[in-house]
mmCIF file with all atom_site columns, C-alpha atoms in Angstrom:
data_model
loop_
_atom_site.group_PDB
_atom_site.id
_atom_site.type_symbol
_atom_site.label_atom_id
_atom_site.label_alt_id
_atom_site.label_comp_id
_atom_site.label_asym_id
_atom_site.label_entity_id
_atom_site.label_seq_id
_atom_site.pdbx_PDB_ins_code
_atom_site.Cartn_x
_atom_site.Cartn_y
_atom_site.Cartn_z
_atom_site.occupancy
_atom_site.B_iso_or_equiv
_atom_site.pdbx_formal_charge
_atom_site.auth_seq_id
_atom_site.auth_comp_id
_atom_site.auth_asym_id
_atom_site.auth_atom_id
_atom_site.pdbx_PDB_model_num
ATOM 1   C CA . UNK A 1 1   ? 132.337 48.103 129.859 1.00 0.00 ? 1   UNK A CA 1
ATOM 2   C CA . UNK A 1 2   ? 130.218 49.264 126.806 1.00 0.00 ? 2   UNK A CA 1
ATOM 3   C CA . UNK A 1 3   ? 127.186 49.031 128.245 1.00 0.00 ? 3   UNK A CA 1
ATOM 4   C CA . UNK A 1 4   ? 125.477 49.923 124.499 1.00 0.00 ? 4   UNK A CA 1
ATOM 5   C CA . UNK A 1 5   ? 127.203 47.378 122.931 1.00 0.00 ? 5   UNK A CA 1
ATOM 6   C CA . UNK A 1 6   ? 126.115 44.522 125.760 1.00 0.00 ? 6   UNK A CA 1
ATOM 7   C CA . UNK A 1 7   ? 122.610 46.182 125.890 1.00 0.00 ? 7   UNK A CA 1
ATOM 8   C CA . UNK A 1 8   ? 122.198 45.601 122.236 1.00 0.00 ? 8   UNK A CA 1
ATOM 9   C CA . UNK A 1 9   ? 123.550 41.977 122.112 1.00 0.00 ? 9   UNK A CA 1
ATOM 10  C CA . UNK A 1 10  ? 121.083 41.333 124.737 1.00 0.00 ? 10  UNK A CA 1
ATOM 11  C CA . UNK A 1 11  ? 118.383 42.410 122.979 1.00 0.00 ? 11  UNK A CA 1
ATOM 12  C CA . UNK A 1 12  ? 118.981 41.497 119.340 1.00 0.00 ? 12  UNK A CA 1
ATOM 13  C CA . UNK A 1 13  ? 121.609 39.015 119.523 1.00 0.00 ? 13  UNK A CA 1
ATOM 14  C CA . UNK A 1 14  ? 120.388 35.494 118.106 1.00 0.00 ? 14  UNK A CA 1
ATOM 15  C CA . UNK A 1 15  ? 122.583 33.272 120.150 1.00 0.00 ? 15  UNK A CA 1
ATOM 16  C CA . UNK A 1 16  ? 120.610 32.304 123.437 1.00 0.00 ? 16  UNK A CA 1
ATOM 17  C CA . UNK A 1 17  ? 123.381 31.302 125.284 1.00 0.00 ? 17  UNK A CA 1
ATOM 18  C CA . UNK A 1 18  ? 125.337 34.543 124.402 1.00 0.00 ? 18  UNK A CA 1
ATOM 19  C CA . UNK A 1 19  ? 122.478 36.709 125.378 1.00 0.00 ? 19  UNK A CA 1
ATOM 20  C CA . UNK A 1 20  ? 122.054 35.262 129.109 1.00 0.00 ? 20  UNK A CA 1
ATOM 21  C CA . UNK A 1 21  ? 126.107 35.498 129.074 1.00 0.00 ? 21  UNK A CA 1
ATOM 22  C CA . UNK A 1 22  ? 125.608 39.216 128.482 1.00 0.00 ? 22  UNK A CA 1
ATOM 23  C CA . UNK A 1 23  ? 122.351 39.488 130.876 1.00 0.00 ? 23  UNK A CA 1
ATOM 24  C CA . UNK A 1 24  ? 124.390 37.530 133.710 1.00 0.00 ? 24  UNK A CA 1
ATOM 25  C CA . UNK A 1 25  ? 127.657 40.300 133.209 1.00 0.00 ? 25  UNK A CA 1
ATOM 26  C CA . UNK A 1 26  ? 125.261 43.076 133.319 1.00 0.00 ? 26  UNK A CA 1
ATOM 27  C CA . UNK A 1 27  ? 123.691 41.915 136.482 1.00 0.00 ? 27  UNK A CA 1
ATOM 28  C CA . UNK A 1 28  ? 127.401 41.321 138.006 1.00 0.00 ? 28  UNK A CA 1
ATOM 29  C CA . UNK A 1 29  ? 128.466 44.922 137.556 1.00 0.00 ? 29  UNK A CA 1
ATOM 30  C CA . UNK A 1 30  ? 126.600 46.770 139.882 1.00 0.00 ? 30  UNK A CA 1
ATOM 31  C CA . UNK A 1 31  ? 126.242 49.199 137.443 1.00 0.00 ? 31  UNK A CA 1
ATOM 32  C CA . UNK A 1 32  ? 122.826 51.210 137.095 1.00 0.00 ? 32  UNK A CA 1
ATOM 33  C CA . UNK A 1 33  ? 123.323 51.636 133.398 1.00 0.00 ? 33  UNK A CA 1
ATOM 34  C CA . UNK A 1 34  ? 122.912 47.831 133.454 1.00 0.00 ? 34  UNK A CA 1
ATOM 35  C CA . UNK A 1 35  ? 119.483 48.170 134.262 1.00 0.00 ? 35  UNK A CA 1
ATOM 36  C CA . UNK A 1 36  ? 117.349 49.935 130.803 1.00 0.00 ? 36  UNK A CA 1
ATOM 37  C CA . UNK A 1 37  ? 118.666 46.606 129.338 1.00 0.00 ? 37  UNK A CA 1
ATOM 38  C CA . UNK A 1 38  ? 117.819 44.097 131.991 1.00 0.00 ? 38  UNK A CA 1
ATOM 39  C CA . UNK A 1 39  ? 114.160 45.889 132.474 1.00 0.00 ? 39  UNK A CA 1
ATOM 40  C CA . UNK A 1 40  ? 113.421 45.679 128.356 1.00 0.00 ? 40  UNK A CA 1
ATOM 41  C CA . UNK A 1 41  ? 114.751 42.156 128.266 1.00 0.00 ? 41  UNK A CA 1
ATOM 42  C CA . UNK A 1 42  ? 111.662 41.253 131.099 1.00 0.00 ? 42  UNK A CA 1
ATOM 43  C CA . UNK A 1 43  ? 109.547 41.608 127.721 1.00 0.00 ? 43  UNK A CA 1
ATOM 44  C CA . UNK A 1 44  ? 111.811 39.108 125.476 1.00 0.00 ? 44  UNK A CA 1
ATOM 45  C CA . UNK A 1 45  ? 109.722 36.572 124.080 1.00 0.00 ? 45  UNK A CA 1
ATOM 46  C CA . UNK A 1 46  ? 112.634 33.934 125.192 1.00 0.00 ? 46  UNK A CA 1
ATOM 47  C CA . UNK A 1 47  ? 111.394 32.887 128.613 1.00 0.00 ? 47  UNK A CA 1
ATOM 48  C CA . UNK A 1 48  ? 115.576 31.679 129.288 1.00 0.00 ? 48  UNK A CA 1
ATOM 49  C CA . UNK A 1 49  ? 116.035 35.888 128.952 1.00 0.00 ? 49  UNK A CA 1
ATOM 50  C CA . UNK A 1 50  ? 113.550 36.625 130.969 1.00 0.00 ? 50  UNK A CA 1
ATOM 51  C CA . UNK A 1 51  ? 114.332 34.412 134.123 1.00 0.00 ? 51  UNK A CA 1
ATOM 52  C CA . UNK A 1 52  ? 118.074 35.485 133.760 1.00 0.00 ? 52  UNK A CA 1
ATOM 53  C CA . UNK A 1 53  ? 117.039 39.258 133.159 1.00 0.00 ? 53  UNK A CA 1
ATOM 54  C CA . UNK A 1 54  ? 115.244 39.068 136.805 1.00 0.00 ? 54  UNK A CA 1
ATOM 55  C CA . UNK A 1 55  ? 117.993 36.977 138.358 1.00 0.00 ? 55  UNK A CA 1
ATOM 56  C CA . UNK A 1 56  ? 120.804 39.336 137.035 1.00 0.00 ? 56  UNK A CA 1
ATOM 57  C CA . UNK A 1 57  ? 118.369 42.366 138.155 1.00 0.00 ? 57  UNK A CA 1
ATOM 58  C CA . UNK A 1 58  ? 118.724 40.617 141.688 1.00 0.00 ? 58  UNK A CA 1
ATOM 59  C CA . UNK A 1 59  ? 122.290 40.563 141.076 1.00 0.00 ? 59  UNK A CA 1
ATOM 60  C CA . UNK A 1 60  ? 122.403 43.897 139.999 1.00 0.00 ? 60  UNK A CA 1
ATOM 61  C CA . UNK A 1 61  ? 120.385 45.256 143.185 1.00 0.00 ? 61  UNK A CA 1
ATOM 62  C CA . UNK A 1 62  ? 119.122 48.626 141.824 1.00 0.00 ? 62  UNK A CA 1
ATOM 63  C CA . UNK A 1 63  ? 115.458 48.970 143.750 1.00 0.00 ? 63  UNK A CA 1
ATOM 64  C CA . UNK A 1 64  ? 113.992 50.756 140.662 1.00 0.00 ? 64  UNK A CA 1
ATOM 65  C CA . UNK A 1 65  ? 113.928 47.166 139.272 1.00 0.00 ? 65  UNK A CA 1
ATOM 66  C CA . UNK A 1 66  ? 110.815 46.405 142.057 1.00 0.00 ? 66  UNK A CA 1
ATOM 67  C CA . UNK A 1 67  ? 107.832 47.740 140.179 1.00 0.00 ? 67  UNK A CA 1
ATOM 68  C CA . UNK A 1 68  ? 109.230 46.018 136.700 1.00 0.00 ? 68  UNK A CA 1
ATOM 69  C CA . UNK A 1 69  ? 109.324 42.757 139.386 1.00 0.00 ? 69  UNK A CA 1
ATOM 70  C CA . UNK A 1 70  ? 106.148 43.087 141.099 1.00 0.00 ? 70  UNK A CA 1
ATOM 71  C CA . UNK A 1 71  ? 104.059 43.234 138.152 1.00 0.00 ? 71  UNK A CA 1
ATOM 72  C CA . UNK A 1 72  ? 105.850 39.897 137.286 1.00 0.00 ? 72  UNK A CA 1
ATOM 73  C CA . UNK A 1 73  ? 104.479 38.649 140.084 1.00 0.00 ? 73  UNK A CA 1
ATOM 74  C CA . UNK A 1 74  ? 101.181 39.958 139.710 1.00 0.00 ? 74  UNK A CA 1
ATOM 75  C CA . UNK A 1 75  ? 100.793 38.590 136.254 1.00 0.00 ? 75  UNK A CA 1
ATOM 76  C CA . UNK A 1 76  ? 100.618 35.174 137.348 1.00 0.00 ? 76  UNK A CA 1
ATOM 77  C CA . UNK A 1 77  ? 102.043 34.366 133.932 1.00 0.00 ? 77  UNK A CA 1
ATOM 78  C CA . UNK A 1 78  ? 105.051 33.727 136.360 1.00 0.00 ? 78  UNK A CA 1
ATOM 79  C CA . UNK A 1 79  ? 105.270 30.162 136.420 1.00 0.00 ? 79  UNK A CA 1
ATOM 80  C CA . UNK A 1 80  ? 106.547 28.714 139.444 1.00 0.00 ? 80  UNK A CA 1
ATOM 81  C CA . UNK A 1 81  ? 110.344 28.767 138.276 1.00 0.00 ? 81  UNK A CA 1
ATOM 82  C CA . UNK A 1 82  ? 110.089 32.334 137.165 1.00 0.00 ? 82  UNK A CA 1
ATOM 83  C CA . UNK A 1 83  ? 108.207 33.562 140.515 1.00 0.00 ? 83  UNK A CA 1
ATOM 84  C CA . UNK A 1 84  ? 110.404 31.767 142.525 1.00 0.00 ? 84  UNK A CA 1
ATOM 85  C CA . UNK A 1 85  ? 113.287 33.991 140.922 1.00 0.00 ? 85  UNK A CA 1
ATOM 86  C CA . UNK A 1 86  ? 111.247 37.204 141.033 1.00 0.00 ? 86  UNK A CA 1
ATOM 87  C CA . UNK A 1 87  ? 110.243 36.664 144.844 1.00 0.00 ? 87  UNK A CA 1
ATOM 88  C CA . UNK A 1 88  ? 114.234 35.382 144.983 1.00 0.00 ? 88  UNK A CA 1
ATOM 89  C CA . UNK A 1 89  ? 115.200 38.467 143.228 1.00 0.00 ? 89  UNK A CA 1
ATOM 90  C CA . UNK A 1 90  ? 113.369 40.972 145.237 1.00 0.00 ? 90  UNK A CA 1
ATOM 91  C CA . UNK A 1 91  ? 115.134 39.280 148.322 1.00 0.00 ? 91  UNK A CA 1
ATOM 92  C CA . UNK A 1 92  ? 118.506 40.605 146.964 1.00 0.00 ? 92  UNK A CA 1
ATOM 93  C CA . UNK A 1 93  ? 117.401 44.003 146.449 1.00 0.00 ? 93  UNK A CA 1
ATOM 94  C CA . UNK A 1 94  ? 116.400 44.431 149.828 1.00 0.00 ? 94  UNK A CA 1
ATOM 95  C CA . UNK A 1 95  ? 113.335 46.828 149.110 1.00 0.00 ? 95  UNK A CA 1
ATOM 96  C CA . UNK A 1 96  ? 111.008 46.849 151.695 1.00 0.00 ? 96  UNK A CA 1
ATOM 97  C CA . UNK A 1 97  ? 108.575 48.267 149.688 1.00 0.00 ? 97  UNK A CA 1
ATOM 98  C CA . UNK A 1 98  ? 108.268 44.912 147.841 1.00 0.00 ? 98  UNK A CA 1
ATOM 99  C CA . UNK A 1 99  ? 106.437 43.228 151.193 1.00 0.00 ? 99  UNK A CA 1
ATOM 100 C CA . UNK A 1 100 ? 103.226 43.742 150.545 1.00 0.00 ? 100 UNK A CA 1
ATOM 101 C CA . UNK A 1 101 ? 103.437 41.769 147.334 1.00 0.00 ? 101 UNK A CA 1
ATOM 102 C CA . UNK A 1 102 ? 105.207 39.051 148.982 1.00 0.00 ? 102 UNK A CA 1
ATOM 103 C CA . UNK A 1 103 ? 103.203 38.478 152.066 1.00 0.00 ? 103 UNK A CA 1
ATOM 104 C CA . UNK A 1 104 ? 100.559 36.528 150.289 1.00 0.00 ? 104 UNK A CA 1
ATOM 105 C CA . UNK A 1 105 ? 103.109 33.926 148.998 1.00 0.00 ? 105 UNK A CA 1
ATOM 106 C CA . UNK A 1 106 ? 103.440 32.798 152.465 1.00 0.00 ? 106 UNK A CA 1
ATOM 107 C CA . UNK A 1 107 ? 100.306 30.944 151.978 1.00 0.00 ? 107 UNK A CA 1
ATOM 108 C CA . UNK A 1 108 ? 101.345 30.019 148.365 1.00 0.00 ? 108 UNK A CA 1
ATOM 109 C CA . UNK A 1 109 ? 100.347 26.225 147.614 1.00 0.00 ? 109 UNK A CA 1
ATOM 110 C CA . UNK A 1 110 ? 104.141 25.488 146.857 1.00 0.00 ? 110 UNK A CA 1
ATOM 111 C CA . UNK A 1 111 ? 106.273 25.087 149.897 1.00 0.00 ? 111 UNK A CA 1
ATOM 112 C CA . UNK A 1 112 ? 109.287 25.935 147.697 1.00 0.00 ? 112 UNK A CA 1
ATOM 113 C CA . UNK A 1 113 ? 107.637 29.512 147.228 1.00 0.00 ? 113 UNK A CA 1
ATOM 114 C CA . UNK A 1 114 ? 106.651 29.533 150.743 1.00 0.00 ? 114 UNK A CA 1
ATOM 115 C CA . UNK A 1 115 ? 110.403 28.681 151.566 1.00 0.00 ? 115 UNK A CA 1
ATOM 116 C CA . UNK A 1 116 ? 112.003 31.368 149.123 1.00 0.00 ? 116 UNK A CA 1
ATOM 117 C CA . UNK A 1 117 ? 109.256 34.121 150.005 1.00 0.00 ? 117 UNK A CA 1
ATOM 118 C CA . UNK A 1 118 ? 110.809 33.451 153.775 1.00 0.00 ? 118 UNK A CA 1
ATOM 119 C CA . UNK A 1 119 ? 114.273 33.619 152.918 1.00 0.00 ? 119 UNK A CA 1
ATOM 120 C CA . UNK A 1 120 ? 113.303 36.864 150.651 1.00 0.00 ? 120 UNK A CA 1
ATOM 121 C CA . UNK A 1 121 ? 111.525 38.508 153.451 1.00 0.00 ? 121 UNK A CA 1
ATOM 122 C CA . UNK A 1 122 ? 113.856 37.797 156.002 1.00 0.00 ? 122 UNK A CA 1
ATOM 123 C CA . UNK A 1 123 ? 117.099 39.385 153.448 1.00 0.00 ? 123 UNK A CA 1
ATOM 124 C CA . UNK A 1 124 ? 114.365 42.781 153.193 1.00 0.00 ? 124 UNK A CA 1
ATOM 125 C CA . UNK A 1 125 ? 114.497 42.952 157.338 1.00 0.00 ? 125 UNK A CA 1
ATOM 126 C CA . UNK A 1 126 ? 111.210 44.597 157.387 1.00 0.00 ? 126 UNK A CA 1
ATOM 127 C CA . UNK A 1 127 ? 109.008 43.724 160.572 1.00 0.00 ? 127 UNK A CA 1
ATOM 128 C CA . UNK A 1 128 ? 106.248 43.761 158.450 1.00 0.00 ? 128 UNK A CA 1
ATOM 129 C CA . UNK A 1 129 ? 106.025 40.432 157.531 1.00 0.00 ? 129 UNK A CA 1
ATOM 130 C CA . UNK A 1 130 ? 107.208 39.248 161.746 1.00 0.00 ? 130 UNK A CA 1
ATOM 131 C CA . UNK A 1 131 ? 103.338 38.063 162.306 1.00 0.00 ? 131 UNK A CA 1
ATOM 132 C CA . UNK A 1 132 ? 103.155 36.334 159.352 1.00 0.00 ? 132 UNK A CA 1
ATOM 133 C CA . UNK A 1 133 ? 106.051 34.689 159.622 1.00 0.00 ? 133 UNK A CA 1
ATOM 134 C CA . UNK A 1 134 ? 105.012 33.735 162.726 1.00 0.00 ? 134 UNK A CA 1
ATOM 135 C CA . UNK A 1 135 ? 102.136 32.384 162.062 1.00 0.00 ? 135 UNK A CA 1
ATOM 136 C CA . UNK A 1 136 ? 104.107 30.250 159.256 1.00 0.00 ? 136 UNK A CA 1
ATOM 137 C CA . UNK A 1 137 ? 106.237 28.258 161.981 1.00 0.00 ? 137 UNK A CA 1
ATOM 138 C CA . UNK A 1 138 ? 102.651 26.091 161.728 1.00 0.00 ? 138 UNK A CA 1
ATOM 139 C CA . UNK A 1 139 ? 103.511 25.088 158.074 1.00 0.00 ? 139 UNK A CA 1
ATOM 140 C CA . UNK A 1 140 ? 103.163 21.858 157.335 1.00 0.00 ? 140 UNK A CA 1
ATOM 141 C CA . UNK A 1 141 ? 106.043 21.598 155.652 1.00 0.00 ? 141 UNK A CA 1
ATOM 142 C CA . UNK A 1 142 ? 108.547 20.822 157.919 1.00 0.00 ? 142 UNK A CA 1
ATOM 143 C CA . UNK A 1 143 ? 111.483 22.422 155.595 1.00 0.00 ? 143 UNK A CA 1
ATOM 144 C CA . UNK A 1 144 ? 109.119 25.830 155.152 1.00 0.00 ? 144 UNK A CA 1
ATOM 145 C CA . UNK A 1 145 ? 109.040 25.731 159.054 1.00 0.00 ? 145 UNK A CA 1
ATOM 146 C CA . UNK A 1 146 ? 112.702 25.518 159.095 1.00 0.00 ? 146 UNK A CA 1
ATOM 147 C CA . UNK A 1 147 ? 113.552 28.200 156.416 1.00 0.00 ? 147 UNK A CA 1
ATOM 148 C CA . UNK A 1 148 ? 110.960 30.264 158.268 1.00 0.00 ? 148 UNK A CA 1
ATOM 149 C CA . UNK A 1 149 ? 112.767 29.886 161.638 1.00 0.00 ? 149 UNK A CA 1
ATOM 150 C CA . UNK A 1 150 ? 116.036 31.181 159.956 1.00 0.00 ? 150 UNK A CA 1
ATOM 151 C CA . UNK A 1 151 ? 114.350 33.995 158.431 1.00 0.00 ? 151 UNK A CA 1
ATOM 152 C CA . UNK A 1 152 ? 112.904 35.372 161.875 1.00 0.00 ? 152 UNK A CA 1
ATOM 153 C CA . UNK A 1 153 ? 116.159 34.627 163.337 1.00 0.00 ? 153 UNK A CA 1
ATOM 154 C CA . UNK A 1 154 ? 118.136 36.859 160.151 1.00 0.00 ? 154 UNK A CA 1
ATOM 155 C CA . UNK A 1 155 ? 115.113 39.363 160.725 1.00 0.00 ? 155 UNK A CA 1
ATOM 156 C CA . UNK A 1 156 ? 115.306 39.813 163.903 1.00 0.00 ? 156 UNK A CA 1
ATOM 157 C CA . UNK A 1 157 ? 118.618 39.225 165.244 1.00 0.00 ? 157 UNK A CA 1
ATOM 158 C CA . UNK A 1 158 ? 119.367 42.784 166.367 1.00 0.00 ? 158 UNK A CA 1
ATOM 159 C CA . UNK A 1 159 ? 116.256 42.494 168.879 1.00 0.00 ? 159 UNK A CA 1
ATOM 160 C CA . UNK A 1 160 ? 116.758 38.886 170.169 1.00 0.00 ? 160 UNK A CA 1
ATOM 161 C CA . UNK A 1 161 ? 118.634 38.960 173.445 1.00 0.00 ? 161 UNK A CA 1
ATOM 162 C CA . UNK A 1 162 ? 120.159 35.486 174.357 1.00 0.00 ? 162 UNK A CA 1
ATOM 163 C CA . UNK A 1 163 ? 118.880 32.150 172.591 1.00 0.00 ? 163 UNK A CA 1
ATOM 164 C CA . UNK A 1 164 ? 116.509 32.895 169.945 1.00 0.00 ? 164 UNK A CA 1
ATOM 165 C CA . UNK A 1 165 ? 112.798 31.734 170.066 1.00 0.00 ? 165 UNK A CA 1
ATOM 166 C CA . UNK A 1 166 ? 112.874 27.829 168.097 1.00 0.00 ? 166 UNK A CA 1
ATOM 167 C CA . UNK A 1 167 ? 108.757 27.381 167.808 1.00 0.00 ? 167 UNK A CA 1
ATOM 168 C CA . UNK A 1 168 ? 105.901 28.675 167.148 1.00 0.00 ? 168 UNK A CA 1
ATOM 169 C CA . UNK A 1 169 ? 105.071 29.245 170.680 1.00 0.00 ? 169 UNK A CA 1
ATOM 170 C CA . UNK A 1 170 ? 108.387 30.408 171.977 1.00 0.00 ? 170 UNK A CA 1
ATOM 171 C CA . UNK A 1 171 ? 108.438 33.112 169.244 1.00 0.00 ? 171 UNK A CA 1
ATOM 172 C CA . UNK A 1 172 ? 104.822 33.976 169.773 1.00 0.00 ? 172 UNK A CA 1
ATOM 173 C CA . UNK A 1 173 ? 105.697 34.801 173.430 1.00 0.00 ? 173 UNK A CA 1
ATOM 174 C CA . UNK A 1 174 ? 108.906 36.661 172.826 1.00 0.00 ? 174 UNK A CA 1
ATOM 175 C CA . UNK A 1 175 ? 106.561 38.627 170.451 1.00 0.00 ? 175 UNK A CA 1
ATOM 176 C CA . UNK A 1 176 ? 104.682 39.632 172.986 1.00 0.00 ? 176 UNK A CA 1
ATOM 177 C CA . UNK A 1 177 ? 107.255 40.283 175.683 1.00 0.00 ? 177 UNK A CA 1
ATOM 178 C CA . UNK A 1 178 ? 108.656 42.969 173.254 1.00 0.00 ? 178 UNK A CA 1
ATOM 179 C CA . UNK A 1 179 ? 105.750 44.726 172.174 1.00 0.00 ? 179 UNK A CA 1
ATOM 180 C CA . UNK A 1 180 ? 106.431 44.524 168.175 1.00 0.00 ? 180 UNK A CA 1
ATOM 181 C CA . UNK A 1 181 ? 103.265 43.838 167.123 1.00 0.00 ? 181 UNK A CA 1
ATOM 182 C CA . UNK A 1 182 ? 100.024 42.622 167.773 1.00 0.00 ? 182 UNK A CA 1
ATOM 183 C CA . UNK A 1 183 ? 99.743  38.645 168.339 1.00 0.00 ? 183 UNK A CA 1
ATOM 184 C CA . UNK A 1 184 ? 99.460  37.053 164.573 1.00 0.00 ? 184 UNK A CA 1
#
């Protein structure tokens, strides 16, 4: 792969369609030399580039993308669609450095980025965010409340000994059988 060549089609190519071709093939090859590209195309002035630059940065999985993605979130320029990809994006990477600067989506006033901040934390596996999730199986959204029970259950399935916890209170008491944290 000539990463260059790609790089530089990425970045100056004219064709749209072409250019998130080359962002999505830079993102599938796990390669860190895919990554000055993807970063510099987070600046294109083509939002298309710059939601498939984060989602192939996702693909790509290379945790010095997190800063580059967490001041996306902080810009709150990132409108819905692209922070849903950002938060989605910093699920596949895996960093749990990045859960911090998700925690306060859990209370974000779209379920959908309640539901993918979930998913994202629960991919990370930090225990972190296991009060706050908790706390989340009182969502009024009864799909967050699902996507929330799945990601306790993928976050802590290591720990959970038998049937896992399925509400708010059952998970609340297991909490505090096991001594993780304080109650949320």
């Amino acid at each position: 792969v000539d990463f260059a060549a790609l790089g530089e089609m990425l970045l100056q190519g004219k064709d749209n369609v072409e250019r998130i071709e080359v962002a999505k093939k830079l993102g599938a090859t796990k390669d860190p030399r895919a990554f000055d590209p993807l970063v510099e195309a987070l600046n294109d002035e083509d939002k298309p580039i710059r939601w498939v630059a984060i989602e192939s940065l996702g693909d790509l999985g290379d945790k010095r993308a997190v800063p580059y993605l967490i001041k996306l979130l902080r810009k709150r320029e990132a409108y819905r669609w692209g922070l849903r990809l950002t938060i989605n994006a910093l699920g596949a990477i895996g960093d749990p450095s990045a859960v911090p600067d998700l925690l306060p989506f859990l209370r974000h006033e779209d379920p959908y980025v309640r539901r993918v901040t979930t998913f994202a934390l629960g991919k990370i596996g930090s225990e972190e965010a296991l009060p706050q999730l908790i706390e989340l199986l009182k969502d009024d959204s009864m799909v967050v409340r699902r996507w929330v029970q799945h990601s306790l259950v993928l976050l802590m399935q290591e720990k959970i000994k038998g049937e896992a916890p399925h509400d708010y209170e059952s998970w609340l008491q297991w909490l505090n059988s096991t001594n993780h944290h304080k109650k949320p």
